[in-house]
Every structure is written in C-alpha cells, then in structure tokens.
Amino acid sequence: MQRFIWWVVFLLFTAFVLLSIFVLTTTVAANPEAVAFVISLMGFWLFANRLIFGFGGIANAASAFVRGEVVDKDRIVGKIAADSHMGRLQKLYELEVVALLGMWRSGLEAFKYTYYFAFFIVLLIATLFELNVISSLVFGPVVKAFMFGAAVPTLIVWGLELLSNYYLAKALEKVVEDAREVVKGEKEALSLEG
Amino acid sequence: MGRRVLTPAVILLLVAALALVLGGAIGGFFTERTVAKVVASIPASPIVLDAQYNREKHSITYTIMNPGGLPLTIVEESFVFTPGKETKEKAYIVSHIPVHSVLAPGVATQVELKLKAGTEKLKLGDAVLATFTYVHPLSSDFYSVVHPFKMGVKEGKTAHKQGEEKKAAEEKSSGGK
C-alpha cells in the first residue's frame, strides 16, 4: 500500500514538473521575466532546502527542549553523523542535546555562507543593471526578476536562522541554569552534612 | 546572559515586514513590466516642441517628440508659405517632399524642412504652415501633424495657438490621408 501511494505521488510530481517545463517553454518568448522569476525561485529553493529544514529542525528541537519535552537524540545524530553506527562510534549519544544541536548548526554554516554568497552575487549583478553600470534593455529586467525569485527563499532562510539562534541560546541558558541548580543542591547537602 | 531583543515575536514581525516589502516590490515589478510592454506597443502622435529658422541654410528645424513606444517614420513634408507685411515674396506651396526621418520612441528628434530655393529669407510676420506625414509599423495608413510657424513670434506662441495646432493635428491624424 505504501509503495503504491509512493508511486502515485511520484507520478503526480513528475507530471507536475513536466507540465511546469512545458508552461515555461511556451511563455518564455512572451514573458522572459516571469520565467526567470520561477526558475530562480525553484533553483534557490532547491539549495535553500537544506538550510530551511536544518534551521527549522534546530529551532523546533531546541524549543521542545526548552519546554522540557524529551528530544529524540537519534534524529539529531542522524543529521550530524552518516548513520547511527557512526554516531555511536563518535560517542555522540553521550553528548547533551544542546551540544548535538550546536554541532548540527555548525554543520550548516558552510551551506549558509555559500547560499548567502550566491544570493549576494545575484543581488550585485541586479544592482549593477539597476544603476545602469551595465545596461541592457533585454537582460536588465530578466536579472531583476531573477533576483526577486532568489530573494523569497533567502528571506525564509534568514528568518529561520534568527529563530534557531534564539531557541538554541534559550536551550543553552536552560542547561546552565539546571547545572547551577544541581551545584547549589549539592552544596546545600554538603553544608547539612557538615 | 544579556537580554535578547530578537525574540520570536520580533523575528516574526521583522520577517513579515520584509516579506511585505519584497512582495510589494515583486508585484510592482511585474505590473510595471506589463504596463511597459503595453505602452511600448502603442503608437503615439508626434508633438512638435520647437521650430527654429536657420537663416544660412534657409530652412526651419523642427524638434519633434515621439512620446509613444513605437518608432514613427516621417515619409513626406509639405508646407504653405504665407507672406507677412514686410516681405516682397509671394505666397507659395511646396508639397510632397519625400523624406525619411525615423522618430525614435521616447525622444525628441530634429527634422529639417528646406524652404524653396531662391526665395527671399524669412522676414518678420512670414508664416510657414508645415505638414509632416508619418507612418507607424502597425498599419499602412498615413497620418499627419500640422505645425504653424510665424517668423518673429516665437515667444508669442500662445496656449491658444498651441491648442489649435494640436486640434488640427488630431483632426488630420484621426482622418488619415
């Protein structure tokens, strides 16, 4: 049953992609800006996907941790190590959840900067066209539309990045507070004994 | 740890505000492109902004603006010379002078009208009524603009006269030739 549903979804997706390509190829002559917008939106989203789900996942897991829920370490280890055996070998299961989330975020750092760099290049070229440093009646609007398409996933990535930073800091704060409580408790116990 | 300003509510507001700006920019951009394409496909009537008499060449140079998005081509010029009180020259008409000046879209172009060779230089009060016949790429019709020019009364070109000129041009262009 699951296999059947998978195939149905896969065929629908393929049909959708083929239809989109058909629509794009038929409208490219009349409306090159719209096509540039769609292509850059899809392309940048493809590269942003890892960041969107990464930062979203970090924010979710960290906020669940702050609320005191039990966080599934397996899932986070799966994001950092190749598989659970490798994770066991790297002694990842012995680490705190917050430490694992921090490692996950460090893993996204390279992707983040590459993504922002790509967007910066597109923005730069669009700005050069906008200020007429380079000027072309044909390519100017197309590059601008391309920049707008790229800006949509970039905004989402940026928002999720801020959100994950906030929740990660919150989670760290909670761990530090908890440790302080434990130390305090131990001290009190010692003073009672003494 | 210090107090953090970027709480989830602030982040949400920030991203929402930026998303509104971005959405507005995208919508504005596509609207502007659509309008620009529509405007670029409309042939406009040319407007004569200025006429200057060149005494050495014995010709009048017209500055003609094409406010539309399609290029217009002037294919023919005609003019009627009406003498003022100070000249001895008699009235004459020169018609169907073939020319080929392209008025590029959105800019003013200078078009020269040579007066009849051998005639006297223009004197105060002399009038030249010029007719420019032009075509545009969307149809095979001929349209025309009529511009009255009176020697020495450049500053006195009143709004009333300009209105008349426009009206005449419109009448001619709507009727064709």
mmCIF file of C-alpha atoms in Angstrom:
data_model
loop_
_atom_site.group_PDB
_atom_site.id
_atom_site.type_symbol
_atom_site.label_atom_id
_atom_site.label_comp_id
_atom_site.label_asym_id
_atom_site.label_seq_id
_atom_site.Cartn_x
_atom_site.Cartn_y
_atom_site.Cartn_z
ATOM 1 C CA MET A 1 0.000 0.000 0.000
ATOM 2 C CA GLN A 2 2.756 2.399 0.981
ATOM 3 C CA ARG A 3 4.647 1.550 -2.197
ATOM 4 C CA PHE A 4 1.536 2.226 -4.280
ATOM 5 C CA ILE A 5 0.992 5.645 -2.689
ATOM 6 C CA TRP A 6 4.680 6.415 -3.209
ATOM 7 C CA TRP A 7 4.359 5.662 -6.921
ATOM 8 C CA VAL A 8 1.185 7.739 -7.261
ATOM 9 C CA VAL A 9 2.876 10.710 -5.575
ATOM 10 C CA PHE A 10 5.988 10.233 -7.691
ATOM 11 C CA LEU A 11 3.968 10.154 -10.935
ATOM 12 C CA LEU A 12 1.980 13.229 -9.916
ATOM 13 C CA PHE A 13 5.214 15.040 -9.114
ATOM 14 C CA THR A 14 6.756 14.054 -12.460
ATOM 15 C CA ALA A 15 3.625 15.190 -14.293
ATOM 16 C CA PHE A 16 3.745 18.480 -12.415
ATOM 17 C CA VAL A 17 7.399 19.056 -13.289
ATOM 18 C CA LEU A 18 6.832 18.199 -16.973
ATOM 19 C CA LEU A 19 3.779 20.476 -17.118
ATOM 20 C CA SER A 20 5.763 23.282 -15.498
ATOM 21 C CA ILE A 21 8.570 22.888 -18.014
ATOM 22 C CA PHE A 22 6.011 22.928 -20.827
ATOM 23 C CA VAL A 23 4.380 26.111 -19.496
ATOM 24 C CA LEU A 24 7.787 27.733 -19.028
ATOM 25 C CA THR A 25 8.929 26.911 -22.563
ATOM 26 C CA THR A 26 5.697 28.214 -24.101
ATOM 27 C CA THR A 27 5.750 31.511 -22.198
ATOM 28 C CA VAL A 28 9.471 32.204 -22.366
ATOM 29 C CA ALA A 29 9.226 34.292 -25.540
ATOM 30 C CA ALA A 30 6.330 36.439 -24.364
ATOM 31 C CA ASN A 31 7.319 36.741 -20.727
ATOM 32 C CA PRO A 32 11.001 36.109 -20.040
ATOM 33 C CA GLU A 33 10.862 37.899 -16.650
ATOM 34 C CA ALA A 34 8.212 35.552 -15.274
ATOM 35 C CA VAL A 35 10.245 32.553 -16.396
ATOM 36 C CA ALA A 36 13.416 33.969 -14.815
ATOM 37 C CA PHE A 37 11.484 34.540 -11.597
ATOM 38 C CA VAL A 38 10.147 30.979 -11.465
ATOM 39 C CA ILE A 39 13.493 29.402 -12.355
ATOM 40 C CA SER A 40 15.411 31.357 -9.728
ATOM 41 C CA LEU A 41 12.706 30.713 -7.128
ATOM 42 C CA MET A 42 12.868 26.954 -7.766
ATOM 43 C CA GLY A 43 16.645 26.844 -8.089
ATOM 44 C CA PHE A 44 17.402 28.873 -4.991
ATOM 45 C CA TRP A 45 14.770 26.959 -3.037
ATOM 46 C CA LEU A 46 16.485 23.732 -4.037
ATOM 47 C CA PHE A 47 19.724 24.949 -2.434
ATOM 48 C CA ALA A 48 17.904 26.619 0.462
ATOM 49 C CA ASN A 49 16.011 23.425 1.302
ATOM 50 C CA ARG A 50 18.746 22.009 3.490
ATOM 51 C CA LEU A 51 19.059 25.305 5.363
ATOM 52 C CA ILE A 52 15.287 25.769 5.711
ATOM 53 C CA PHE A 53 14.760 22.279 7.136
ATOM 54 C CA GLY A 54 18.022 22.433 9.108
ATOM 55 C CA PHE A 55 17.339 25.730 10.860
ATOM 56 C CA GLY A 56 13.660 24.818 11.219
ATOM 57 C CA GLY A 57 14.591 21.469 12.779
ATOM 58 C CA ILE A 58 17.081 23.086 15.164
ATOM 59 C CA ALA A 59 14.521 25.698 16.228
ATOM 60 C CA ASN A 60 11.860 23.018 16.774
ATOM 61 C CA ALA A 61 14.117 20.654 18.730
ATOM 62 C CA ALA A 62 15.582 23.465 20.855
ATOM 63 C CA SER A 63 12.161 24.910 21.699
ATOM 64 C CA ALA A 64 10.901 21.418 22.611
ATOM 65 C CA PHE A 65 13.968 21.036 24.852
ATOM 66 C CA VAL A 66 13.275 24.412 26.499
ATOM 67 C CA ARG A 67 9.670 23.326 27.164
ATOM 68 C CA GLY A 68 11.077 20.261 28.931
ATOM 69 C CA GLU A 69 9.966 17.669 26.371
ATOM 70 C CA VAL A 70 12.110 14.615 25.640
ATOM 71 C CA VAL A 71 14.047 15.201 22.422
ATOM 72 C CA ASP A 72 14.780 12.228 20.155
ATOM 73 C CA LYS A 73 18.591 12.055 20.026
ATOM 74 C CA ASP A 74 18.504 9.529 17.167
ATOM 75 C CA ARG A 75 17.036 12.069 14.801
ATOM 76 C CA ILE A 76 19.629 14.727 15.624
ATOM 77 C CA VAL A 77 22.530 12.262 15.464
ATOM 78 C CA GLY A 78 21.221 11.227 12.035
ATOM 79 C CA LYS A 79 21.704 14.824 10.892
ATOM 80 C CA ILE A 80 25.294 15.024 12.151
ATOM 81 C CA ALA A 81 26.781 11.566 11.556
ATOM 82 C CA ALA A 82 26.409 9.369 8.481
ATOM 83 C CA ASP A 83 24.291 6.828 10.411
ATOM 84 C CA SER A 84 23.586 5.687 13.963
ATOM 85 C CA HIS A 85 26.566 3.262 13.994
ATOM 86 C CA MET A 86 28.896 6.092 13.070
ATOM 87 C CA GLY A 87 27.189 8.246 15.668
ATOM 88 C CA ARG A 88 27.787 5.576 18.314
ATOM 89 C CA LEU A 89 31.420 5.317 17.257
ATOM 90 C CA GLN A 90 31.808 9.101 17.579
ATOM 91 C CA LYS A 91 30.242 8.835 21.055
ATOM 92 C CA LEU A 92 27.549 11.319 20.005
ATOM 93 C CA TYR A 93 24.863 9.668 22.130
ATOM 94 C CA GLU A 94 26.806 10.576 25.259
ATOM 95 C CA LEU A 95 26.527 14.276 24.486
ATOM 96 C CA GLU A 96 23.864 16.719 25.685
ATOM 97 C CA VAL A 97 21.006 17.535 23.294
ATOM 98 C CA VAL A 98 22.107 21.196 23.154
ATOM 99 C CA ALA A 99 25.651 20.173 22.199
ATOM 100 C CA LEU A 100 24.245 17.991 19.410
ATOM 101 C CA LEU A 101 22.079 20.859 18.169
ATOM 102 C CA GLY A 102 25.131 23.125 18.201
ATOM 103 C CA MET A 103 27.042 20.589 16.101
ATOM 104 C CA TRP A 104 24.119 20.388 13.688
ATOM 105 C CA ARG A 105 24.151 24.170 13.305
ATOM 106 C CA SER A 106 27.935 24.191 12.775
ATOM 107 C CA GLY A 107 27.400 21.653 10.002
ATOM 108 C CA LEU A 108 25.042 24.088 8.258
ATOM 109 C CA GLU A 109 27.473 27.008 8.463
ATOM 110 C CA ALA A 110 29.272 26.232 5.179
ATOM 111 C CA PHE A 111 25.979 25.782 3.317
ATOM 112 C CA LYS A 112 24.675 29.021 4.801
ATOM 113 C CA TYR A 113 27.624 31.113 3.656
ATOM 114 C CA THR A 114 27.667 29.539 0.199
ATOM 115 C CA TYR A 115 23.965 30.260 -0.148
ATOM 116 C CA TYR A 116 24.262 33.855 1.008
ATOM 117 C CA PHE A 117 27.244 34.351 -1.286
ATOM 118 C CA ALA A 118 25.251 33.134 -4.282
ATOM 119 C CA PHE A 119 22.422 35.493 -3.387
ATOM 120 C CA PHE A 120 24.874 38.344 -2.920
ATOM 121 C CA ILE A 121 26.294 37.792 -6.415
ATOM 122 C CA VAL A 122 22.797 37.829 -7.930
ATOM 123 C CA LEU A 123 21.900 40.945 -5.932
ATOM 124 C CA LEU A 124 25.132 42.624 -7.026
ATOM 125 C CA ILE A 125 24.522 41.964 -10.723
ATOM 126 C CA ALA A 126 20.901 43.125 -10.412
ATOM 127 C CA THR A 127 22.098 46.305 -8.695
ATOM 128 C CA LEU A 128 24.657 46.951 -11.442
ATOM 129 C CA PHE A 129 21.868 46.688 -14.006
ATOM 130 C CA GLU A 130 19.545 48.844 -11.897
ATOM 131 C CA LEU A 131 22.130 51.615 -11.566
ATOM 132 C CA ASN A 132 22.929 51.361 -15.286
ATOM 133 C CA VAL A 133 26.568 50.448 -14.625
ATOM 134 C CA ILE A 134 25.849 47.614 -17.045
ATOM 135 C CA SER A 135 22.840 48.343 -19.159
ATOM 136 C CA SER A 136 20.727 46.175 -21.356
ATOM 137 C CA LEU A 137 17.057 46.567 -22.170
ATOM 138 C CA VAL A 138 16.744 42.797 -22.583
ATOM 139 C CA PHE A 139 18.765 41.422 -19.673
ATOM 140 C CA GLY A 140 18.105 44.153 -17.090
ATOM 141 C CA PRO A 141 14.516 43.162 -16.247
ATOM 142 C CA VAL A 142 15.344 39.454 -16.508
ATOM 143 C CA VAL A 143 18.173 39.768 -13.970
ATOM 144 C CA LYS A 144 15.928 41.816 -11.690
ATOM 145 C CA ALA A 145 13.214 39.156 -11.840
ATOM 146 C CA PHE A 146 15.884 36.517 -11.154
ATOM 147 C CA MET A 147 16.957 38.476 -8.064
ATOM 148 C CA PHE A 148 13.356 38.713 -6.818
ATOM 149 C CA GLY A 149 12.881 34.963 -7.225
ATOM 150 C CA ALA A 150 16.056 34.319 -5.236
ATOM 151 C CA ALA A 151 15.045 36.788 -2.512
ATOM 152 C CA VAL A 152 11.985 34.764 -1.477
ATOM 153 C CA PRO A 153 13.772 31.640 -0.138
ATOM 154 C CA THR A 154 16.611 33.824 1.174
ATOM 155 C CA LEU A 155 14.181 35.712 3.395
ATOM 156 C CA ILE A 156 12.816 32.414 4.752
ATOM 157 C CA VAL A 157 16.326 31.085 5.420
ATOM 158 C CA TRP A 158 17.291 34.294 7.208
ATOM 159 C CA GLY A 159 14.173 34.275 9.417
ATOM 160 C CA LEU A 160 14.642 30.627 10.369
ATOM 161 C CA GLU A 161 18.323 31.252 11.092
ATOM 162 C CA LEU A 162 17.417 34.013 13.566
ATOM 163 C CA LEU A 163 14.747 31.791 15.115
ATOM 164 C CA SER A 164 17.107 28.824 15.554
ATOM 165 C CA ASN A 165 19.747 31.121 17.090
ATOM 166 C CA TYR A 166 17.193 32.357 19.607
ATOM 167 C CA TYR A 167 15.962 28.921 20.657
ATOM 168 C CA LEU A 168 19.468 27.474 20.786
ATOM 169 C CA ALA A 169 20.573 30.274 23.108
ATOM 170 C CA LYS A 170 17.453 29.676 25.232
ATOM 171 C CA ALA A 171 18.233 25.958 25.432
ATOM 172 C CA LEU A 172 21.826 26.690 26.445
ATOM 173 C CA GLU A 173 20.558 29.062 29.115
ATOM 174 C CA LYS A 174 18.313 26.313 30.449
ATOM 175 C CA VAL A 175 21.192 23.823 30.627
ATOM 176 C CA VAL A 176 23.358 26.340 32.508
ATOM 177 C CA GLU A 177 20.509 27.097 34.947
ATOM 178 C CA ASP A 178 19.926 23.397 35.550
ATOM 179 C CA ALA A 179 23.635 22.804 36.217
ATOM 180 C CA ARG A 180 23.658 25.735 38.660
ATOM 181 C CA GLU A 181 20.665 24.260 40.465
ATOM 182 C CA VAL A 182 22.436 20.914 40.766
ATOM 183 C CA VAL A 183 25.602 22.542 42.147
ATOM 184 C CA LYS A 184 23.539 24.570 44.609
ATOM 185 C CA GLY A 185 21.716 21.434 45.741
ATOM 186 C CA GLU A 186 24.984 19.587 46.271
ATOM 187 C CA LYS A 187 26.412 22.487 48.270
ATOM 188 C CA GLU A 188 23.348 22.579 50.476
ATOM 189 C CA ALA A 189 23.578 18.854 51.016
ATOM 190 C CA LEU A 190 27.272 19.211 51.981
ATOM 191 C CA SER A 191 26.579 22.047 54.411
ATOM 192 C CA LEU A 192 23.813 19.989 56.038
ATOM 193 C CA GLU A 193 26.226 17.079 56.440
ATOM 194 C CA GLY A 194 28.887 19.404 57.888
ATOM 195 C CA MET B 1 23.444 36.190 29.566
ATOM 196 C CA GLY B 2 22.197 39.583 28.372
ATOM 197 C CA ARG B 3 18.652 40.449 27.439
ATOM 198 C CA ARG B 4 17.891 39.416 23.901
ATOM 199 C CA VAL B 5 15.952 41.768 21.632
ATOM 200 C CA LEU B 6 15.314 39.234 18.878
ATOM 201 C CA THR B 7 12.553 37.218 20.476
ATOM 202 C CA PRO B 8 10.406 35.036 18.198
ATOM 203 C CA ALA B 9 7.695 37.708 18.097
ATOM 204 C CA VAL B 10 10.206 40.350 16.965
ATOM 205 C CA ILE B 11 11.727 37.975 14.401
ATOM 206 C CA LEU B 12 8.251 37.222 13.058
ATOM 207 C CA LEU B 13 7.412 40.929 12.791
ATOM 208 C CA LEU B 14 10.750 41.658 11.112
ATOM 209 C CA VAL B 15 10.367 38.867 8.568
ATOM 210 C CA ALA B 16 6.707 39.745 7.974
ATOM 211 C CA ALA B 17 7.588 43.398 7.340
ATOM 212 C CA LEU B 18 10.388 42.426 4.951
ATOM 213 C CA ALA B 19 8.083 39.924 3.233
ATOM 214 C CA LEU B 20 5.525 42.702 2.689
ATOM 215 C CA VAL B 21 8.191 44.949 1.173
ATOM 216 C CA LEU B 22 9.519 42.120 -1.011
ATOM 217 C CA GLY B 23 6.023 41.110 -2.106
ATOM 218 C CA GLY B 24 5.216 44.718 -2.954
ATOM 219 C CA ALA B 25 8.441 45.013 -4.937
ATOM 220 C CA ILE B 26 7.742 41.796 -6.859
ATOM 221 C CA GLY B 27 4.136 42.818 -7.585
ATOM 222 C CA GLY B 28 5.229 46.302 -8.585
ATOM 223 C CA PHE B 29 7.955 44.958 -10.815
ATOM 224 C CA PHE B 30 5.649 42.651 -12.754
ATOM 225 C CA THR B 31 2.926 45.314 -13.029
ATOM 226 C CA GLU B 32 5.492 47.794 -14.317
ATOM 227 C CA ARG B 33 6.811 45.308 -16.886
ATOM 228 C CA THR B 34 3.295 44.536 -18.139
ATOM 229 C CA VAL B 35 2.420 48.229 -18.439
ATOM 230 C CA ALA B 36 5.755 48.971 -20.121
ATOM 231 C CA LYS B 37 5.056 46.272 -22.714
ATOM 232 C CA VAL B 38 1.564 47.620 -23.393
ATOM 233 C CA VAL B 39 2.820 51.209 -23.670
ATOM 234 C CA ALA B 40 5.647 50.118 -25.966
ATOM 235 C CA SER B 41 3.107 48.682 -28.406
ATOM 236 C CA ILE B 42 1.026 51.888 -28.694
ATOM 237 C CA PRO B 43 1.952 54.286 -31.500
ATOM 238 C CA ALA B 44 1.608 57.876 -30.272
ATOM 239 C CA SER B 45 1.180 61.100 -32.212
ATOM 240 C CA PRO B 46 4.334 63.141 -32.502
ATOM 241 C CA ILE B 47 4.438 66.549 -30.815
ATOM 242 C CA VAL B 48 6.356 69.481 -32.285
ATOM 243 C CA LEU B 49 8.198 71.028 -29.359
ATOM 244 C CA ASP B 50 10.130 73.751 -31.128
ATOM 245 C CA ALA B 51 10.728 75.312 -34.548
ATOM 246 C CA GLN B 52 13.829 77.386 -35.391
ATOM 247 C CA TYR B 53 14.536 79.266 -38.585
ATOM 248 C CA ASN B 54 18.087 78.833 -39.859
ATOM 249 C CA ARG B 55 18.957 81.894 -41.920
ATOM 250 C CA GLU B 56 22.155 80.475 -43.520
ATOM 251 C CA LYS B 57 20.574 77.257 -44.717
ATOM 252 C CA HIS B 58 17.188 78.929 -45.385
ATOM 253 C CA SER B 59 15.427 76.112 -43.583
ATOM 254 C CA ILE B 60 13.330 75.516 -40.486
ATOM 255 C CA THR B 61 14.487 72.913 -37.948
ATOM 256 C CA TYR B 62 11.670 71.264 -36.008
ATOM 257 C CA THR B 63 12.174 69.405 -32.751
ATOM 258 C CA ILE B 64 9.619 66.604 -32.799
ATOM 259 C CA MET B 65 8.913 64.442 -29.769
ATOM 260 C CA ASN B 66 7.672 60.863 -30.082
ATOM 261 C CA PRO B 67 6.001 60.128 -26.721
ATOM 262 C CA GLY B 68 4.984 56.561 -27.593
ATOM 263 C CA GLY B 69 6.832 53.253 -27.554
ATOM 264 C CA LEU B 70 6.841 52.550 -31.283
ATOM 265 C CA PRO B 71 9.141 54.287 -33.777
ATOM 266 C CA LEU B 72 7.426 56.622 -36.226
ATOM 267 C CA THR B 73 8.751 57.447 -39.674
ATOM 268 C CA ILE B 74 8.159 60.767 -41.396
ATOM 269 C CA VAL B 75 7.775 59.969 -45.077
ATOM 270 C CA GLU B 76 6.643 63.280 -46.516
ATOM 271 C CA GLU B 77 6.743 67.005 -45.827
ATOM 272 C CA SER B 78 4.626 69.804 -47.300
ATOM 273 C CA PHE B 79 4.370 73.448 -46.446
ATOM 274 C CA VAL B 80 2.442 76.586 -47.240
ATOM 275 C CA PHE B 81 4.303 79.889 -47.241
ATOM 276 C CA THR B 82 2.187 82.930 -46.390
ATOM 277 C CA PRO B 83 3.968 86.304 -46.683
ATOM 278 C CA GLY B 84 3.804 88.901 -43.934
ATOM 279 C CA LYS B 85 3.666 92.677 -44.454
ATOM 280 C CA GLU B 86 7.431 93.226 -44.669
ATOM 281 C CA THR B 87 8.347 90.834 -47.450
ATOM 282 C CA LYS B 88 8.024 91.104 -51.203
ATOM 283 C CA GLU B 89 7.899 87.328 -51.629
ATOM 284 C CA LYS B 90 4.627 85.904 -52.907
ATOM 285 C CA ALA B 91 2.696 83.071 -51.268
ATOM 286 C CA TYR B 92 3.624 79.599 -52.489
ATOM 287 C CA ILE B 93 3.020 75.956 -51.665
ATOM 288 C CA VAL B 94 5.539 73.118 -51.827
ATOM 289 C CA SER B 95 4.077 69.680 -51.310
ATOM 290 C CA HIS B 96 5.144 66.039 -51.337
ATOM 291 C CA ILE B 97 8.800 66.444 -50.407
ATOM 292 C CA PRO B 98 9.914 62.877 -49.821
ATOM 293 C CA VAL B 99 11.941 62.422 -46.621
ATOM 294 C CA HIS B 100 12.830 59.541 -44.378
ATOM 295 C CA SER B 101 13.352 60.530 -40.746
ATOM 296 C CA VAL B 102 12.759 57.993 -38.046
ATOM 297 C CA LEU B 103 11.427 59.362 -34.746
ATOM 298 C CA ALA B 104 12.792 57.017 -32.101
ATOM 299 C CA PRO B 105 10.383 56.168 -29.254
ATOM 300 C CA GLY B 106 10.511 58.394 -26.189
ATOM 301 C CA VAL B 107 12.932 61.012 -27.511
ATOM 302 C CA ALA B 108 12.851 64.283 -29.420
ATOM 303 C CA THR B 109 14.309 64.221 -32.943
ATOM 304 C CA GLN B 110 15.321 67.170 -35.120
ATOM 305 C CA VAL B 111 13.739 67.317 -38.544
ATOM 306 C CA GLU B 112 14.777 69.862 -41.140
ATOM 307 C CA LEU B 113 12.411 71.495 -43.607
ATOM 308 C CA LYS B 114 14.166 73.216 -46.522
ATOM 309 C CA LEU B 115 12.318 76.252 -47.843
ATOM 310 C CA LYS B 116 12.089 76.838 -51.575
ATOM 311 C CA ALA B 117 15.482 77.640 -53.025
ATOM 312 C CA GLY B 118 15.907 81.110 -54.475
ATOM 313 C CA THR B 119 13.192 82.670 -52.384
ATOM 314 C CA GLU B 120 13.803 85.560 -50.010
ATOM 315 C CA LYS B 121 14.926 84.979 -46.420
ATOM 316 C CA LEU B 122 12.062 84.935 -43.966
ATOM 317 C CA LYS B 123 11.074 88.305 -42.562
ATOM 318 C CA LEU B 124 9.029 89.287 -39.547
ATOM 319 C CA GLY B 125 5.435 88.183 -39.924
ATOM 320 C CA ASP B 126 6.052 85.496 -42.560
ATOM 321 C CA ALA B 127 4.208 82.277 -41.808
ATOM 322 C CA VAL B 128 5.046 78.698 -42.752
ATOM 323 C CA LEU B 129 2.402 76.058 -42.211
ATOM 324 C CA ALA B 130 4.216 72.717 -42.302
ATOM 325 C CA THR B 131 2.589 69.312 -42.636
ATOM 326 C CA PHE B 132 4.520 66.182 -41.705
ATOM 327 C CA THR B 133 3.134 62.913 -42.943
ATOM 328 C CA TYR B 134 4.224 59.882 -40.932
ATOM 329 C CA VAL B 135 3.631 56.149 -40.729
ATOM 330 C CA HIS B 136 3.980 53.590 -37.946
ATOM 331 C CA PRO B 137 4.658 49.843 -38.076
ATOM 332 C CA LEU B 138 1.181 48.678 -37.066
ATOM 333 C CA SER B 139 -0.752 49.864 -40.120
ATOM 334 C CA SER B 140 -0.277 51.084 -43.662
ATOM 335 C CA ASP B 141 -2.231 54.320 -43.073
ATOM 336 C CA PHE B 142 -0.703 57.786 -43.338
ATOM 337 C CA TYR B 143 -1.073 60.285 -40.501
ATOM 338 C CA SER B 144 -0.082 63.906 -40.326
ATOM 339 C CA VAL B 145 0.869 66.698 -37.975
ATOM 340 C CA VAL B 146 0.362 70.318 -38.972
ATOM 341 C CA HIS B 147 2.548 72.958 -37.382
ATOM 342 C CA PRO B 148 2.105 76.712 -37.926
ATOM 343 C CA PHE B 149 5.263 78.793 -37.713
ATOM 344 C CA LYS B 150 5.299 82.566 -37.718
ATOM 345 C CA MET B 151 8.574 84.411 -38.063
ATOM 346 C CA GLY B 152 9.486 86.533 -35.057
ATOM 347 C CA VAL B 153 6.681 85.473 -32.800
ATOM 348 C CA LYS B 154 8.369 82.523 -31.164
ATOM 349 C CA GLU B 155 7.762 83.873 -27.652
ATOM 350 C CA GLY B 156 4.251 84.895 -28.553
ATOM 351 C CA LYS B 157 3.272 81.333 -29.325
ATOM 352 C CA THR B 158 0.270 81.364 -27.037
ATOM 353 C CA ALA B 159 -1.508 78.491 -25.401
ATOM 354 C CA HIS B 160 -4.485 79.241 -27.615
ATOM 355 C CA LYS B 161 -2.413 78.740 -30.752
ATOM 356 C CA GLN B 162 -0.849 75.549 -29.418
ATOM 357 C CA GLY B 163 -4.312 74.239 -28.684
ATOM 358 C CA GLU B 164 -5.335 74.969 -32.239
ATOM 359 C CA GLU B 165 -2.284 73.225 -33.575
ATOM 360 C CA LYS B 166 -2.992 70.149 -31.515
ATOM 361 C CA LYS B 167 -6.594 70.130 -32.600
ATOM 362 C CA ALA B 168 -5.622 70.375 -36.223
ATOM 363 C CA ALA B 169 -3.099 67.582 -35.805
ATOM 364 C CA GLU B 170 -5.651 65.386 -34.132
ATOM 365 C CA GLU B 171 -8.236 66.017 -36.810
ATOM 366 C CA LYS B 172 -5.754 65.177 -39.504
ATOM 367 C CA SER B 173 -4.316 62.121 -37.807
ATOM 368 C CA SER B 174 -7.681 60.614 -36.960
ATOM 369 C CA GLY B 175 -8.853 61.078 -40.514
ATOM 370 C CA GLY B 176 -5.673 59.874 -42.131
ATOM 371 C CA LYS B 177 -4.938 60.941 -45.664
#
